[in-house]
mmCIF file of the C-alpha atoms, coordinates in Angstrom:
data_MODEL
# 
_entry.id   MODEL 
# 
loop_
_atom_site.group_PDB 
_atom_site.id 
_atom_site.type_symbol 
_atom_site.label_atom_id 
_atom_site.label_alt_id 
_atom_site.label_comp_id 
_atom_site.label_asym_id 
_atom_site.label_entity_id 
_atom_site.label_seq_id 
_atom_site.pdbx_PDB_ins_code 
_atom_site.Cartn_x 
_atom_site.Cartn_y 
_atom_site.Cartn_z 
_atom_site.occupancy 
_atom_site.B_iso_or_equiv 
_atom_site.pdbx_formal_charge 
_atom_site.auth_seq_id 
_atom_site.auth_comp_id 
_atom_site.auth_asym_id 
_atom_site.auth_atom_id 
_atom_site.pdbx_PDB_model_num 
ATOM 1   C CA . UNK A 1 1   ? -0.164 -0.040 -0.111  1.00 0.00 ? 1   UNK A CA 1 
ATOM 2   C CA . UNK A 1 2   ? 2.925  1.915  0.750   1.00 0.00 ? 2   UNK A CA 1 
ATOM 3   C CA . UNK A 1 3   ? 4.810  1.578  -2.585  1.00 0.00 ? 3   UNK A CA 1 
ATOM 4   C CA . UNK A 1 4   ? 1.289  2.722  -4.234  1.00 0.00 ? 4   UNK A CA 1 
ATOM 5   C CA . UNK A 1 5   ? 0.987  5.674  -2.350  1.00 0.00 ? 5   UNK A CA 1 
ATOM 6   C CA . UNK A 1 6   ? 4.559  6.196  -3.062  1.00 0.00 ? 6   UNK A CA 1 
ATOM 7   C CA . UNK A 1 7   ? 4.061  5.457  -6.778  1.00 0.00 ? 7   UNK A CA 1 
ATOM 8   C CA . UNK A 1 8   ? 1.412  7.913  -6.869  1.00 0.00 ? 8   UNK A CA 1 
ATOM 9   C CA . UNK A 1 9   ? 2.870  10.922 -5.835  1.00 0.00 ? 9   UNK A CA 1 
ATOM 10  C CA . UNK A 1 10  ? 5.558  10.120 -7.952  1.00 0.00 ? 10  UNK A CA 1 
ATOM 11  C CA . UNK A 1 11  ? 3.661  10.059 -11.283 1.00 0.00 ? 11  UNK A CA 1 
ATOM 12  C CA . UNK A 1 12  ? 1.898  13.067 -10.209 1.00 0.00 ? 12  UNK A CA 1 
ATOM 13  C CA . UNK A 1 13  ? 5.249  15.026 -9.595  1.00 0.00 ? 13  UNK A CA 1 
ATOM 14  C CA . UNK A 1 14  ? 6.480  13.575 -12.989 1.00 0.00 ? 14  UNK A CA 1 
ATOM 15  C CA . UNK A 1 15  ? 3.657  14.799 -14.300 1.00 0.00 ? 15  UNK A CA 1 
ATOM 16  C CA . UNK A 1 16  ? 3.782  18.408 -12.846 1.00 0.00 ? 16  UNK A CA 1 
ATOM 17  C CA . UNK A 1 17  ? 7.318  18.239 -14.585 1.00 0.00 ? 17  UNK A CA 1 
ATOM 18  C CA . UNK A 1 18  ? 6.706  17.050 -18.209 1.00 0.00 ? 18  UNK A CA 1 
ATOM 19  C CA . UNK A 1 19  ? 4.375  19.874 -18.108 1.00 0.00 ? 19  UNK A CA 1 
ATOM 20  C CA . UNK A 1 20  ? 5.442  22.952 -16.470 1.00 0.00 ? 20  UNK A CA 1 
ATOM 21  C CA . UNK A 1 21  ? 8.701  22.666 -18.232 1.00 0.00 ? 21  UNK A CA 1 
ATOM 22  C CA . UNK A 1 22  ? 7.402  21.495 -21.725 1.00 0.00 ? 22  UNK A CA 1 
ATOM 23  C CA . UNK A 1 23  ? 5.580  24.752 -21.733 1.00 0.00 ? 23  UNK A CA 1 
ATOM 24  C CA . UNK A 1 24  ? 8.805  26.445 -20.665 1.00 0.00 ? 24  UNK A CA 1 
ATOM 25  C CA . UNK A 1 25  ? 11.181 24.875 -23.150 1.00 0.00 ? 25  UNK A CA 1 
ATOM 26  C CA . UNK A 1 26  ? 8.381  25.970 -25.946 1.00 0.00 ? 26  UNK A CA 1 
ATOM 27  C CA . UNK A 1 27  ? 8.351  29.249 -24.218 1.00 0.00 ? 27  UNK A CA 1 
ATOM 28  C CA . UNK A 1 28  ? 12.056 29.304 -24.460 1.00 0.00 ? 28  UNK A CA 1 
ATOM 29  C CA . UNK A 1 29  ? 11.996 27.831 -28.104 1.00 0.00 ? 29  UNK A CA 1 
ATOM 30  C CA . UNK A 1 30  ? 9.831  30.731 -29.564 1.00 0.00 ? 30  UNK A CA 1 
ATOM 31  C CA . UNK A 1 31  ? 12.096 33.822 -27.820 1.00 0.00 ? 31  UNK A CA 1 
ATOM 32  C CA . UNK A 1 32  ? 15.671 32.257 -29.153 1.00 0.00 ? 32  UNK A CA 1 
ATOM 33  C CA . UNK A 1 33  ? 14.108 32.441 -32.287 1.00 0.00 ? 33  UNK A CA 1 
ATOM 34  C CA . UNK A 1 34  ? 13.050 36.398 -31.673 1.00 0.00 ? 34  UNK A CA 1 
ATOM 35  C CA . UNK A 1 35  ? 16.591 36.532 -30.416 1.00 0.00 ? 35  UNK A CA 1 
ATOM 36  C CA . UNK A 1 36  ? 18.125 35.004 -33.237 1.00 0.00 ? 36  UNK A CA 1 
ATOM 37  C CA . UNK A 1 37  ? 15.868 37.302 -35.931 1.00 0.00 ? 37  UNK A CA 1 
ATOM 38  C CA . UNK A 1 38  ? 16.575 40.900 -33.989 1.00 0.00 ? 38  UNK A CA 1 
ATOM 39  C CA . UNK A 1 39  ? 20.571 39.250 -34.894 1.00 0.00 ? 39  UNK A CA 1 
ATOM 40  C CA . UNK A 1 40  ? 20.175 38.193 -38.297 1.00 0.00 ? 40  UNK A CA 1 
ATOM 41  C CA . UNK A 1 41  ? 17.692 40.198 -39.554 1.00 0.00 ? 41  UNK A CA 1 
ATOM 42  C CA . UNK A 1 42  ? 16.386 42.798 -38.056 1.00 0.00 ? 42  UNK A CA 1 
ATOM 43  C CA . UNK A 1 43  ? 14.857 44.535 -40.720 1.00 0.00 ? 43  UNK A CA 1 
ATOM 44  C CA . UNK A 1 44  ? 12.656 41.504 -42.127 1.00 0.00 ? 44  UNK A CA 1 
ATOM 45  C CA . UNK A 1 45  ? 11.563 41.710 -38.385 1.00 0.00 ? 45  UNK A CA 1 
ATOM 46  C CA . UNK A 1 46  ? 10.691 45.440 -38.628 1.00 0.00 ? 46  UNK A CA 1 
ATOM 47  C CA . UNK A 1 47  ? 8.880  44.831 -41.650 1.00 0.00 ? 47  UNK A CA 1 
ATOM 48  C CA . UNK A 1 48  ? 6.928  41.920 -39.750 1.00 0.00 ? 48  UNK A CA 1 
ATOM 49  C CA . UNK A 1 49  ? 6.440  44.620 -37.010 1.00 0.00 ? 49  UNK A CA 1 
ATOM 50  C CA . UNK A 1 50  ? 5.194  47.011 -38.884 1.00 0.00 ? 50  UNK A CA 1 
ATOM 51  C CA . UNK A 1 51  ? 2.602  44.523 -40.785 1.00 0.00 ? 51  UNK A CA 1 
ATOM 52  C CA . UNK A 1 52  ? 1.064  43.664 -37.370 1.00 0.00 ? 52  UNK A CA 1 
ATOM 53  C CA . UNK A 1 53  ? -0.279 47.701 -37.434 1.00 0.00 ? 53  UNK A CA 1 
ATOM 54  C CA . UNK A 1 54  ? -0.757 47.767 -33.467 1.00 0.00 ? 54  UNK A CA 1 
ATOM 55  C CA . UNK A 1 55  ? 1.300  50.906 -32.795 1.00 0.00 ? 55  UNK A CA 1 
ATOM 56  C CA . UNK A 1 56  ? 1.511  50.102 -29.203 1.00 0.00 ? 56  UNK A CA 1 
ATOM 57  C CA . UNK A 1 57  ? 3.811  46.310 -30.522 1.00 0.00 ? 57  UNK A CA 1 
ATOM 58  C CA . UNK A 1 58  ? 5.387  49.022 -33.159 1.00 0.00 ? 58  UNK A CA 1 
ATOM 59  C CA . UNK A 1 59  ? 6.320  51.320 -31.003 1.00 0.00 ? 59  UNK A CA 1 
ATOM 60  C CA . UNK A 1 60  ? 7.863  48.988 -27.873 1.00 0.00 ? 60  UNK A CA 1 
ATOM 61  C CA . UNK A 1 61  ? 9.757  46.815 -30.349 1.00 0.00 ? 61  UNK A CA 1 
ATOM 62  C CA . UNK A 1 62  ? 11.210 49.215 -32.247 1.00 0.00 ? 62  UNK A CA 1 
ATOM 63  C CA . UNK A 1 63  ? 13.528 50.180 -29.803 1.00 0.00 ? 63  UNK A CA 1 
ATOM 64  C CA . UNK A 1 64  ? 14.776 46.644 -29.091 1.00 0.00 ? 64  UNK A CA 1 
ATOM 65  C CA . UNK A 1 65  ? 16.178 46.317 -32.850 1.00 0.00 ? 65  UNK A CA 1 
ATOM 66  C CA . UNK A 1 66  ? 19.293 45.565 -31.919 1.00 0.00 ? 66  UNK A CA 1 
ATOM 67  C CA . UNK A 1 67  ? 22.265 43.503 -31.600 1.00 0.00 ? 67  UNK A CA 1 
ATOM 68  C CA . UNK A 1 68  ? 23.130 43.491 -27.710 1.00 0.00 ? 68  UNK A CA 1 
ATOM 69  C CA . UNK A 1 69  ? 19.227 43.192 -27.359 1.00 0.00 ? 69  UNK A CA 1 
ATOM 70  C CA . UNK A 1 70  ? 19.180 40.170 -29.612 1.00 0.00 ? 70  UNK A CA 1 
ATOM 71  C CA . UNK A 1 71  ? 22.582 38.525 -27.822 1.00 0.00 ? 71  UNK A CA 1 
ATOM 72  C CA . UNK A 1 72  ? 20.798 39.075 -24.244 1.00 0.00 ? 72  UNK A CA 1 
ATOM 73  C CA . UNK A 1 73  ? 17.387 37.438 -25.604 1.00 0.00 ? 73  UNK A CA 1 
ATOM 74  C CA . UNK A 1 74  ? 18.680 34.171 -26.990 1.00 0.00 ? 74  UNK A CA 1 
ATOM 75  C CA . UNK A 1 75  ? 21.184 33.692 -24.032 1.00 0.00 ? 75  UNK A CA 1 
ATOM 76  C CA . UNK A 1 76  ? 18.655 34.064 -21.327 1.00 0.00 ? 76  UNK A CA 1 
ATOM 77  C CA . UNK A 1 77  ? 16.514 31.823 -23.302 1.00 0.00 ? 77  UNK A CA 1 
ATOM 78  C CA . UNK A 1 78  ? 19.008 28.935 -23.549 1.00 0.00 ? 78  UNK A CA 1 
ATOM 79  C CA . UNK A 1 79  ? 20.315 29.379 -19.941 1.00 0.00 ? 79  UNK A CA 1 
ATOM 80  C CA . UNK A 1 80  ? 16.491 29.041 -18.905 1.00 0.00 ? 80  UNK A CA 1 
ATOM 81  C CA . UNK A 1 81  ? 16.002 26.259 -21.261 1.00 0.00 ? 81  UNK A CA 1 
ATOM 82  C CA . UNK A 1 82  ? 18.719 24.004 -20.196 1.00 0.00 ? 82  UNK A CA 1 
ATOM 83  C CA . UNK A 1 83  ? 17.079 24.143 -16.854 1.00 0.00 ? 83  UNK A CA 1 
ATOM 84  C CA . UNK A 1 84  ? 13.899 23.045 -18.173 1.00 0.00 ? 84  UNK A CA 1 
ATOM 85  C CA . UNK A 1 85  ? 15.211 20.964 -19.994 1.00 0.00 ? 85  UNK A CA 1 
ATOM 86  C CA . UNK A 1 86  ? 16.793 18.846 -16.949 1.00 0.00 ? 86  UNK A CA 1 
ATOM 87  C CA . UNK A 1 87  ? 13.331 18.761 -15.411 1.00 0.00 ? 87  UNK A CA 1 
ATOM 88  C CA . UNK A 1 88  ? 11.865 17.124 -18.481 1.00 0.00 ? 88  UNK A CA 1 
ATOM 89  C CA . UNK A 1 89  ? 14.211 14.886 -19.122 1.00 0.00 ? 89  UNK A CA 1 
ATOM 90  C CA . UNK A 1 90  ? 15.117 13.996 -14.869 1.00 0.00 ? 90  UNK A CA 1 
ATOM 91  C CA . UNK A 1 91  ? 11.534 13.412 -14.614 1.00 0.00 ? 91  UNK A CA 1 
ATOM 92  C CA . UNK A 1 92  ? 11.817 10.666 -17.576 1.00 0.00 ? 92  UNK A CA 1 
ATOM 93  C CA . UNK A 1 93  ? 14.833 9.049  -16.850 1.00 0.00 ? 93  UNK A CA 1 
ATOM 94  C CA . UNK A 1 94  ? 14.762 9.303  -12.972 1.00 0.00 ? 94  UNK A CA 1 
ATOM 95  C CA . UNK A 1 95  ? 17.652 10.733 -12.677 1.00 0.00 ? 95  UNK A CA 1 
ATOM 96  C CA . UNK A 1 96  ? 19.062 11.405 -9.385  1.00 0.00 ? 96  UNK A CA 1 
ATOM 97  C CA . UNK A 1 97  ? 21.857 14.081 -10.904 1.00 0.00 ? 97  UNK A CA 1 
ATOM 98  C CA . UNK A 1 98  ? 19.425 15.707 -13.210 1.00 0.00 ? 98  UNK A CA 1 
ATOM 99  C CA . UNK A 1 99  ? 16.452 16.459 -10.840 1.00 0.00 ? 99  UNK A CA 1 
ATOM 100 C CA . UNK A 1 100 ? 19.288 17.656 -7.424  1.00 0.00 ? 100 UNK A CA 1 
ATOM 101 C CA . UNK A 1 101 ? 20.482 19.270 -9.962  1.00 0.00 ? 101 UNK A CA 1 
ATOM 102 C CA . UNK A 1 102 ? 17.519 21.189 -11.811 1.00 0.00 ? 102 UNK A CA 1 
ATOM 103 C CA . UNK A 1 103 ? 16.086 21.363 -7.645  1.00 0.00 ? 103 UNK A CA 1 
ATOM 104 C CA . UNK A 1 104 ? 19.145 23.469 -6.687  1.00 0.00 ? 104 UNK A CA 1 
ATOM 105 C CA . UNK A 1 105 ? 18.719 25.559 -9.785  1.00 0.00 ? 105 UNK A CA 1 
ATOM 106 C CA . UNK A 1 106 ? 15.247 25.927 -9.636  1.00 0.00 ? 106 UNK A CA 1 
ATOM 107 C CA . UNK A 1 107 ? 15.904 27.571 -5.617  1.00 0.00 ? 107 UNK A CA 1 
ATOM 108 C CA . UNK A 1 108 ? 18.997 29.471 -6.891  1.00 0.00 ? 108 UNK A CA 1 
ATOM 109 C CA . UNK A 1 109 ? 16.692 31.274 -9.448  1.00 0.00 ? 109 UNK A CA 1 
ATOM 110 C CA . UNK A 1 110 ? 14.135 32.107 -6.831  1.00 0.00 ? 110 UNK A CA 1 
ATOM 111 C CA . UNK A 1 111 ? 16.326 33.926 -4.691  1.00 0.00 ? 111 UNK A CA 1 
ATOM 112 C CA . UNK A 1 112 ? 17.684 35.468 -8.072  1.00 0.00 ? 112 UNK A CA 1 
ATOM 113 C CA . UNK A 1 113 ? 14.112 36.418 -9.229  1.00 0.00 ? 113 UNK A CA 1 
ATOM 114 C CA . UNK A 1 114 ? 13.283 38.046 -6.192  1.00 0.00 ? 114 UNK A CA 1 
ATOM 115 C CA . UNK A 1 115 ? 17.132 39.953 -5.572  1.00 0.00 ? 115 UNK A CA 1 
ATOM 116 C CA . UNK A 1 116 ? 16.488 40.849 -8.657  1.00 0.00 ? 116 UNK A CA 1 
ATOM 117 C CA . UNK A 1 117 ? 12.951 41.807 -8.056  1.00 0.00 ? 117 UNK A CA 1 
ATOM 118 C CA . UNK A 1 118 ? 14.119 43.405 -4.915  1.00 0.00 ? 118 UNK A CA 1 
ATOM 119 C CA . UNK A 1 119 ? 16.734 45.749 -6.771  1.00 0.00 ? 119 UNK A CA 1 
ATOM 120 C CA . UNK A 1 120 ? 14.427 47.183 -9.708  1.00 0.00 ? 120 UNK A CA 1 
ATOM 121 C CA . UNK A 1 121 ? 11.487 47.679 -7.529  1.00 0.00 ? 121 UNK A CA 1 
ATOM 122 C CA . UNK A 1 122 ? 13.586 50.011 -4.753  1.00 0.00 ? 122 UNK A CA 1 
ATOM 123 C CA . UNK A 1 123 ? 15.159 51.645 -7.576  1.00 0.00 ? 123 UNK A CA 1 
ATOM 124 C CA . UNK A 1 124 ? 11.005 52.798 -9.099  1.00 0.00 ? 124 UNK A CA 1 
ATOM 125 C CA . UNK A 1 125 ? 10.323 53.879 -5.520  1.00 0.00 ? 125 UNK A CA 1 
ATOM 126 C CA . UNK A 1 126 ? 13.131 55.933 -4.263  1.00 0.00 ? 126 UNK A CA 1 
ATOM 127 C CA . UNK A 1 127 ? 14.225 57.210 -8.029  1.00 0.00 ? 127 UNK A CA 1 
ATOM 128 C CA . UNK A 1 128 ? 11.061 56.708 -10.743 1.00 0.00 ? 128 UNK A CA 1 
ATOM 129 C CA . UNK A 1 129 ? 11.876 55.937 -14.305 1.00 0.00 ? 129 UNK A CA 1 
ATOM 130 C CA . UNK A 1 130 ? 15.472 57.646 -14.568 1.00 0.00 ? 130 UNK A CA 1 
ATOM 131 C CA . UNK A 1 131 ? 15.576 56.669 -18.350 1.00 0.00 ? 131 UNK A CA 1 
ATOM 132 C CA . UNK A 1 132 ? 14.088 56.251 -21.751 1.00 0.00 ? 132 UNK A CA 1 
ATOM 133 C CA . UNK A 1 133 ? 14.826 52.413 -22.613 1.00 0.00 ? 133 UNK A CA 1 
ATOM 134 C CA . UNK A 1 134 ? 12.645 49.929 -23.235 1.00 0.00 ? 134 UNK A CA 1 
ATOM 135 C CA . UNK A 1 135 ? 11.441 49.334 -20.322 1.00 0.00 ? 135 UNK A CA 1 
ATOM 136 C CA . UNK A 1 136 ? 10.604 52.542 -19.053 1.00 0.00 ? 136 UNK A CA 1 
ATOM 137 C CA . UNK A 1 137 ? 8.560  53.299 -22.285 1.00 0.00 ? 137 UNK A CA 1 
ATOM 138 C CA . UNK A 1 138 ? 6.697  50.348 -21.557 1.00 0.00 ? 138 UNK A CA 1 
ATOM 139 C CA . UNK A 1 139 ? 5.941  50.969 -17.688 1.00 0.00 ? 139 UNK A CA 1 
ATOM 140 C CA . UNK A 1 140 ? 4.831  54.390 -19.250 1.00 0.00 ? 140 UNK A CA 1 
ATOM 141 C CA . UNK A 1 141 ? 2.559  53.146 -21.588 1.00 0.00 ? 141 UNK A CA 1 
ATOM 142 C CA . UNK A 1 142 ? 1.096  50.111 -18.667 1.00 0.00 ? 142 UNK A CA 1 
ATOM 143 C CA . UNK A 1 143 ? 0.627  52.855 -15.961 1.00 0.00 ? 143 UNK A CA 1 
ATOM 144 C CA . UNK A 1 144 ? -0.307 55.790 -18.360 1.00 0.00 ? 144 UNK A CA 1 
ATOM 145 C CA . UNK A 1 145 ? 1.515  57.786 -16.769 1.00 0.00 ? 145 UNK A CA 1 
ATOM 146 C CA . UNK A 1 146 ? 4.619  60.455 -16.974 1.00 0.00 ? 146 UNK A CA 1 
ATOM 147 C CA . UNK A 1 147 ? 7.600  62.098 -14.314 1.00 0.00 ? 147 UNK A CA 1 
ATOM 148 C CA . UNK A 1 148 ? 6.539  65.146 -13.403 1.00 0.00 ? 148 UNK A CA 1 
ATOM 149 C CA . UNK A 1 149 ? 10.202 66.360 -15.033 1.00 0.00 ? 149 UNK A CA 1 
ATOM 150 C CA . UNK A 1 150 ? 9.537  65.252 -18.264 1.00 0.00 ? 150 UNK A CA 1 
ATOM 151 C CA . UNK A 1 151 ? 6.799  67.800 -18.137 1.00 0.00 ? 151 UNK A CA 1 
ATOM 152 C CA . UNK A 1 152 ? 8.667  71.128 -18.215 1.00 0.00 ? 152 UNK A CA 1 
ATOM 153 C CA . UNK A 1 153 ? 7.926  73.062 -20.641 1.00 0.00 ? 153 UNK A CA 1 
ATOM 154 C CA . UNK A 1 154 ? 11.907 74.033 -22.701 1.00 0.00 ? 154 UNK A CA 1 
ATOM 155 C CA . UNK A 1 155 ? 13.613 71.582 -20.135 1.00 0.00 ? 155 UNK A CA 1 
ATOM 156 C CA . UNK A 1 156 ? 13.765 68.699 -22.855 1.00 0.00 ? 156 UNK A CA 1 
ATOM 157 C CA . UNK A 1 157 ? 11.795 67.405 -24.724 1.00 0.00 ? 157 UNK A CA 1 
ATOM 158 C CA . UNK A 1 158 ? 8.967  65.115 -23.500 1.00 0.00 ? 158 UNK A CA 1 
ATOM 159 C CA . UNK A 1 159 ? 9.695  61.397 -24.627 1.00 0.00 ? 159 UNK A CA 1 
ATOM 160 C CA . UNK A 1 160 ? 6.939  59.725 -26.637 1.00 0.00 ? 160 UNK A CA 1 
ATOM 161 C CA . UNK A 1 161 ? 5.823  57.410 -24.025 1.00 0.00 ? 161 UNK A CA 1 
ATOM 162 C CA . UNK A 1 162 ? 4.743  60.065 -22.300 1.00 0.00 ? 162 UNK A CA 1 
ATOM 163 C CA . UNK A 1 163 ? 1.315  61.024 -24.705 1.00 0.00 ? 163 UNK A CA 1 
ATOM 164 C CA . UNK A 1 164 ? 1.028  57.413 -26.214 1.00 0.00 ? 164 UNK A CA 1 
ATOM 165 C CA . UNK A 1 165 ? 2.536  55.211 -29.019 1.00 0.00 ? 165 UNK A CA 1 
ATOM 166 C CA . UNK A 1 166 ? 0.517  57.451 -31.560 1.00 0.00 ? 166 UNK A CA 1 
ATOM 167 C CA . UNK A 1 167 ? 3.643  59.795 -31.178 1.00 0.00 ? 167 UNK A CA 1 
ATOM 168 C CA . UNK A 1 168 ? 6.544  57.538 -31.798 1.00 0.00 ? 168 UNK A CA 1 
ATOM 169 C CA . UNK A 1 169 ? 9.215  58.419 -32.139 1.00 0.00 ? 169 UNK A CA 1 
ATOM 170 C CA . UNK A 1 170 ? 9.269  62.474 -31.919 1.00 0.00 ? 170 UNK A CA 1 
ATOM 171 C CA . UNK A 1 171 ? 5.891  63.677 -31.199 1.00 0.00 ? 171 UNK A CA 1 
ATOM 172 C CA . UNK A 1 172 ? 5.128  63.992 -27.724 1.00 0.00 ? 172 UNK A CA 1 
ATOM 173 C CA . UNK A 1 173 ? 4.838  67.937 -26.713 1.00 0.00 ? 173 UNK A CA 1 
ATOM 174 C CA . UNK A 1 174 ? 4.393  69.005 -23.827 1.00 0.00 ? 174 UNK A CA 1 
ATOM 175 C CA . UNK A 1 175 ? 0.522  69.939 -24.304 1.00 0.00 ? 175 UNK A CA 1 
ATOM 176 C CA . UNK A 1 176 ? -0.256 66.107 -24.955 1.00 0.00 ? 176 UNK A CA 1 
ATOM 177 C CA . UNK A 1 177 ? 1.664  64.622 -22.187 1.00 0.00 ? 177 UNK A CA 1 
ATOM 178 C CA . UNK A 1 178 ? -0.417 62.501 -19.406 1.00 0.00 ? 178 UNK A CA 1 
ATOM 179 C CA . UNK A 1 179 ? -1.037 63.810 -16.249 1.00 0.00 ? 179 UNK A CA 1 
ATOM 180 C CA . UNK A 1 180 ? -1.098 60.578 -13.837 1.00 0.00 ? 180 UNK A CA 1 
ATOM 181 C CA . UNK A 1 181 ? 2.796  60.633 -12.091 1.00 0.00 ? 181 UNK A CA 1 
ATOM 182 C CA . UNK A 1 182 ? 5.090  57.619 -12.651 1.00 0.00 ? 182 UNK A CA 1 
ATOM 183 C CA . UNK A 1 183 ? 6.797  57.312 -9.754  1.00 0.00 ? 183 UNK A CA 1 
ATOM 184 C CA . UNK A 1 184 ? 3.163  57.469 -7.095  1.00 0.00 ? 184 UNK A CA 1 
ATOM 185 C CA . UNK A 1 185 ? 1.860  55.607 -9.431  1.00 0.00 ? 185 UNK A CA 1 
ATOM 186 C CA . UNK A 1 186 ? 4.007  52.598 -9.468  1.00 0.00 ? 186 UNK A CA 1 
ATOM 187 C CA . UNK A 1 187 ? 4.766  53.207 -5.960  1.00 0.00 ? 187 UNK A CA 1 
ATOM 188 C CA . UNK A 1 188 ? 0.938  52.482 -5.606  1.00 0.00 ? 188 UNK A CA 1 
ATOM 189 C CA . UNK A 1 189 ? 1.287  49.448 -7.374  1.00 0.00 ? 189 UNK A CA 1 
ATOM 190 C CA . UNK A 1 190 ? 3.689  47.648 -5.671  1.00 0.00 ? 190 UNK A CA 1 
ATOM 191 C CA . UNK A 1 191 ? 1.593  48.241 -2.641  1.00 0.00 ? 191 UNK A CA 1 
ATOM 192 C CA . UNK A 1 192 ? -1.070 46.379 -3.236  1.00 0.00 ? 192 UNK A CA 1 
ATOM 193 C CA . UNK A 1 193 ? 0.639  43.784 -5.714  1.00 0.00 ? 193 UNK A CA 1 
ATOM 194 C CA . UNK A 1 194 ? 4.108  42.938 -4.513  1.00 0.00 ? 194 UNK A CA 1 
ATOM 195 C CA . UNK A 1 195 ? 3.554  41.081 -1.711  1.00 0.00 ? 195 UNK A CA 1 
ATOM 196 C CA . UNK A 1 196 ? 1.378  38.767 -4.261  1.00 0.00 ? 196 UNK A CA 1 
ATOM 197 C CA . UNK A 1 197 ? 3.552  38.485 -6.147  1.00 0.00 ? 197 UNK A CA 1 
ATOM 198 C CA . UNK A 1 198 ? 6.837  37.295 -4.440  1.00 0.00 ? 198 UNK A CA 1 
ATOM 199 C CA . UNK A 1 199 ? 4.165  35.010 -3.263  1.00 0.00 ? 199 UNK A CA 1 
ATOM 200 C CA . UNK A 1 200 ? 3.554  33.434 -6.331  1.00 0.00 ? 200 UNK A CA 1 
ATOM 201 C CA . UNK A 1 201 ? 7.050  33.299 -7.146  1.00 0.00 ? 201 UNK A CA 1 
ATOM 202 C CA . UNK A 1 202 ? 8.057  31.182 -4.199  1.00 0.00 ? 202 UNK A CA 1 
ATOM 203 C CA . UNK A 1 203 ? 5.437  28.796 -4.375  1.00 0.00 ? 203 UNK A CA 1 
ATOM 204 C CA . UNK A 1 204 ? 6.125  28.165 -8.328  1.00 0.00 ? 204 UNK A CA 1 
ATOM 205 C CA . UNK A 1 205 ? 9.396  27.727 -7.213  1.00 0.00 ? 205 UNK A CA 1 
ATOM 206 C CA . UNK A 1 206 ? 8.754  25.225 -3.955  1.00 0.00 ? 206 UNK A CA 1 
ATOM 207 C CA . UNK A 1 207 ? 6.559  23.473 -5.660  1.00 0.00 ? 207 UNK A CA 1 
ATOM 208 C CA . UNK A 1 208 ? 9.303  22.426 -8.528  1.00 0.00 ? 208 UNK A CA 1 
ATOM 209 C CA . UNK A 1 209 ? 11.399 21.942 -6.688  1.00 0.00 ? 209 UNK A CA 1 
ATOM 210 C CA . UNK A 1 210 ? 9.365  19.940 -4.238  1.00 0.00 ? 210 UNK A CA 1 
ATOM 211 C CA . UNK A 1 211 ? 8.626  17.586 -7.040  1.00 0.00 ? 211 UNK A CA 1 
ATOM 212 C CA . UNK A 1 212 ? 11.637 17.044 -8.444  1.00 0.00 ? 212 UNK A CA 1 
ATOM 213 C CA . UNK A 1 213 ? 12.925 16.314 -5.371  1.00 0.00 ? 213 UNK A CA 1 
ATOM 214 C CA . UNK A 1 214 ? 9.842  13.557 -4.496  1.00 0.00 ? 214 UNK A CA 1 
ATOM 215 C CA . UNK A 1 215 ? 10.690 12.154 -7.966  1.00 0.00 ? 215 UNK A CA 1 
ATOM 216 C CA . UNK A 1 216 ? 14.064 11.748 -6.780  1.00 0.00 ? 216 UNK A CA 1 
ATOM 217 C CA . UNK A 1 217 ? 13.551 10.175 -3.443  1.00 0.00 ? 217 UNK A CA 1 
ATOM 218 C CA . UNK A 1 218 ? 11.049 7.191  -4.826  1.00 0.00 ? 218 UNK A CA 1 
ATOM 219 C CA . UNK A 1 219 ? 13.707 6.165  -7.094  1.00 0.00 ? 219 UNK A CA 1 
ATOM 220 C CA . UNK A 1 220 ? 16.360 6.494  -4.208  1.00 0.00 ? 220 UNK A CA 1 
ATOM 221 C CA . UNK A 1 221 ? 13.832 4.393  -2.541  1.00 0.00 ? 221 UNK A CA 1 
ATOM 222 C CA . UNK A 1 222 ? 12.845 1.686  -5.319  1.00 0.00 ? 222 UNK A CA 1 
ATOM 223 C CA . UNK A 1 223 ? 16.755 1.589  -5.162  1.00 0.00 ? 223 UNK A CA 1 
ATOM 224 C CA . UNK A 1 224 ? 17.766 0.414  -2.115  1.00 0.00 ? 224 UNK A CA 1 
ATOM 225 C CA . UNK A 1 225 ? 14.540 -1.882 -2.299  1.00 0.00 ? 225 UNK A CA 1 
# 
């Protein structure tokens, strides 16, 4: 009876690892394809982006068609793919080494993600949006906001994302900018959602790591019985 229960628990853990890691691997392949496309042929990708007709997508993605972004996107996708493949293949083969490595790397990823999230959220709370990079534009569009210092006439031309995607790349004026301040909007959003985000990240990573340990321990118990 105990062996049947252990076997059932192991199968459930294996299915969770298969499904989650398969989805992650497919997503990573798509992201890798995008990264390699940015590296090899940004012009053709720009044409495809223009063909979509979506002003927000066109404005945001046009800013990321650079060699550095392509290399970074591809490298991160390959790294995450390798970790997911460890979990996927380890769950199939019941490899103790792969399952242990996957469990350890998933927990390390959790620490890294929480550290990065804390670092960027703290910077946003203390300093607000500081530059006009891709993520800054995306956050302005998402929150429909603009920094107060960008609204002062004659100091500098407001960034296009302060007015909306229709003004890309340089048609935004001081009279067109949105009135909501970015820093206060971001602080309010973080106060509401920061704890659920940390909790969700922890739950997902701990569940995957636990499934890996369960699958590994089941194989080890059978080996010694």
